C-alpha positions in Angstrom: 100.0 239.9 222.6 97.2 239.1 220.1 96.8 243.6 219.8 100.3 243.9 218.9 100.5 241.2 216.5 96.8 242.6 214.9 98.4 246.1 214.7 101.8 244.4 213.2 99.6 243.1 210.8 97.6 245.9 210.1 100.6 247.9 209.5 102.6 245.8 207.2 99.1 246.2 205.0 99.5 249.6 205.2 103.1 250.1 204.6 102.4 247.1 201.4 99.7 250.1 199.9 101.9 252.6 200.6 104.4 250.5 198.6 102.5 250.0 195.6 101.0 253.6 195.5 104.0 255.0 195.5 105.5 252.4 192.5 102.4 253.3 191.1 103.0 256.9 190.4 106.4 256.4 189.9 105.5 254.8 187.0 102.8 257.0 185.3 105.7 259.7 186.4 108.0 258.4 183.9 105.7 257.8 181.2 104.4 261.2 181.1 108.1 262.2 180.9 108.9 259.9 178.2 106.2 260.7 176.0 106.7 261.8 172.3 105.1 264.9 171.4 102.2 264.9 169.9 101.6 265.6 166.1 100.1 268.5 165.5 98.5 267.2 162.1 100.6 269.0 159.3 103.7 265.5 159.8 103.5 262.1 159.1 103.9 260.1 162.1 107.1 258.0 161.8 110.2 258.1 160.0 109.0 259.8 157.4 108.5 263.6 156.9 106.0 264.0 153.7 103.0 265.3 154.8 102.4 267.8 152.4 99.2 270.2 153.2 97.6 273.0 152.0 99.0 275.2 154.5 102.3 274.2 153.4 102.6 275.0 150.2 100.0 276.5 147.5 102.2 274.9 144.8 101.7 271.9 146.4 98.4 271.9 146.3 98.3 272.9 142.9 99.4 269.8 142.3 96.2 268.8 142.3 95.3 270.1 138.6 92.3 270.9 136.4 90.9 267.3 136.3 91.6 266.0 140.0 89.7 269.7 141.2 86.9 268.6 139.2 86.9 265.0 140.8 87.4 266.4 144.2 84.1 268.6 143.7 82.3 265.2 142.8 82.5 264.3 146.9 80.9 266.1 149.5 83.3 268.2 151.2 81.6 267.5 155.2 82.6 263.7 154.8 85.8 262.2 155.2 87.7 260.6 152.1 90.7 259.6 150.9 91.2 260.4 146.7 94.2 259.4 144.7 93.8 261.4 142.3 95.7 261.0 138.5 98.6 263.9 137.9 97.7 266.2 134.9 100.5 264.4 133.2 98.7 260.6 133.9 95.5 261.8 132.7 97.0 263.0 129.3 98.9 259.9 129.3 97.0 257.3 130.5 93.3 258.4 129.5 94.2 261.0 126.4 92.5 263.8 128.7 94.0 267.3 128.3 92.6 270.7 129.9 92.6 272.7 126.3 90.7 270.1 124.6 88.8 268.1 127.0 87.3 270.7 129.3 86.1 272.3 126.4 82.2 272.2 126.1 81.3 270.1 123.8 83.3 267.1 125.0 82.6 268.2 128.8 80.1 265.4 128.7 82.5 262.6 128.0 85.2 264.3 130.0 82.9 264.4 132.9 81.9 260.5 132.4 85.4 259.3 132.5 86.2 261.5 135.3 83.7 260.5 137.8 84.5 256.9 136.5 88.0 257.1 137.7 86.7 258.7 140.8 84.8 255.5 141.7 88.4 253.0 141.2 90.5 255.5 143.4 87.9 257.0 146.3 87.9 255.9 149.8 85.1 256.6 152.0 87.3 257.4 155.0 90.6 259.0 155.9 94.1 257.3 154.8 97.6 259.6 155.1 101.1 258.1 154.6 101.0 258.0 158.3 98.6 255.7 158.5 100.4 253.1 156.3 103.0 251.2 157.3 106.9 250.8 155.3 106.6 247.1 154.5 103.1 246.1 154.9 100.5 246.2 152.1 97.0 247.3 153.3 93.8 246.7 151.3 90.9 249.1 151.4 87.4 248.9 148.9 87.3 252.1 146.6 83.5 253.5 146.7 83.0 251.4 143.6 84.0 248.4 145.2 87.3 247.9 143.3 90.3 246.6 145.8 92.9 248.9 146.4 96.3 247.8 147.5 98.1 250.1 149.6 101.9 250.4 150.6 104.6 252.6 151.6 107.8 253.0 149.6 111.3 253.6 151.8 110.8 257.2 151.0 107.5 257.6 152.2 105.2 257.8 149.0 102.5 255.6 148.8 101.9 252.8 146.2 98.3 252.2 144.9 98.1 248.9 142.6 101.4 249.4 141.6 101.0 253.6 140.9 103.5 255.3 142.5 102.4 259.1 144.3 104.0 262.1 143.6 102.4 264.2 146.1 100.5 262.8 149.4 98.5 263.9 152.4 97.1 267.5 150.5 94.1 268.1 153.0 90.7 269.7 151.4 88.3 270.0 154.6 88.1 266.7 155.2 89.2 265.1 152.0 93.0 263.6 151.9 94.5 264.0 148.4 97.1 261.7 147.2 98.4 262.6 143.5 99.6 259.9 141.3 101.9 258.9 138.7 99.2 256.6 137.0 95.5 256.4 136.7 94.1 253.6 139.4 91.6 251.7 137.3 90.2 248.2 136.6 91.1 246.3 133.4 88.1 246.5 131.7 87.9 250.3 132.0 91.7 250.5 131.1 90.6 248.5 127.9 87.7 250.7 127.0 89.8 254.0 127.1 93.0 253.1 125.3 91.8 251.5 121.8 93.1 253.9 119.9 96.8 253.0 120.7 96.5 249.8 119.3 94.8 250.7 116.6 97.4 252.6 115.3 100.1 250.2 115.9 
């Protein structure tokens, strides 16, 4: 009686394992079926399809401009960073910088000052996409010169910087993401500095 009821026992543990085992792979069966596919690296994860790369499109990455290629060679191109860099329009606009004038060689010194200066406010030392940043959340990140940046994702996927608006995100440059911008991401006191001449002649 008492070897009956052992080998009862022993097989209900048995059968229990089996049980489980089975629910088990059952399980990791219907995630593997029911997983998205993977990104390959040229979308935005999400709802949003703005991943723009340099594979995509050389007017794209155009984009970039005179004065954003000339920060972009400021980094080293082996580490990853993030760079939301000024349109060509912003920097005429915002910091009276144009190609014809400013790039010429006797004002490549200045040119070159504020340019690595705006560099500093809108640099991060790692990788951000619009992927990365979720619709309705702000993120903050510290820009290489320590200035707070402010990040967010508008309904159509663009990303806002401390209120600058992108016109262009996620152009890859080896490892360097380039986000251009409708505005020039700087501190007040560096805003000051470059814009006295408007007020002047008020």
């Amino acid at each position: 009686m008492k070897m009956n009821r052992g080998r009862i026992v022993k097989r209900s543990i048995a059968f229990v394992w089996l049980v489980v085992l089975f629910c088990c792979l059952f399980v990791v069966l219907i995630s593997v079926l029911r997983l998205p596919e993977v990104s390959n690296g040229r979308k935005a994860i999400g709802l949003y399809h703005t991943t723009k790369t340099r594979e995509s499109s050389e007017n794209e990455f155009s984009s970039i401009g005179k004065f954003g290629e000339k920060m972009i060679e400021m980094l080293p191109e082996d580490l990853a960073f993030t760079v939301f860099v000024p349109s060509e329009r912003a920097f005429e606009r915002d910091l009276r910088l144009r190609k014809n004038e400013s790039l010429v060689e006797k004002m490549n010194d200045d040119t070159y000052a504020t340019i690595s200066r705006v560099l500093g406010f809108s640099a991060i030392p790692r990788t951000i996409t619009s992927g990365n940043v979720s619709f309705g959340e702000e993120t903050l990140y510290d820009s290489i010169s320590g200035f707070v940046l402010y990040i967010s994702k508008d309904v159509d996927g663009m990303l806002v910087v401390n209120r600058v608006r992108s016109e262009t995100v996620d152009i890859k440059r080896n490892k360097i993401v380039v986000h251009v911008m409708d505005g020039v991401i700087m501190d007040a006191e560096f805003e000051e500095s470059v814009q006295p001449d408007e007020e002047e002649g008020k």
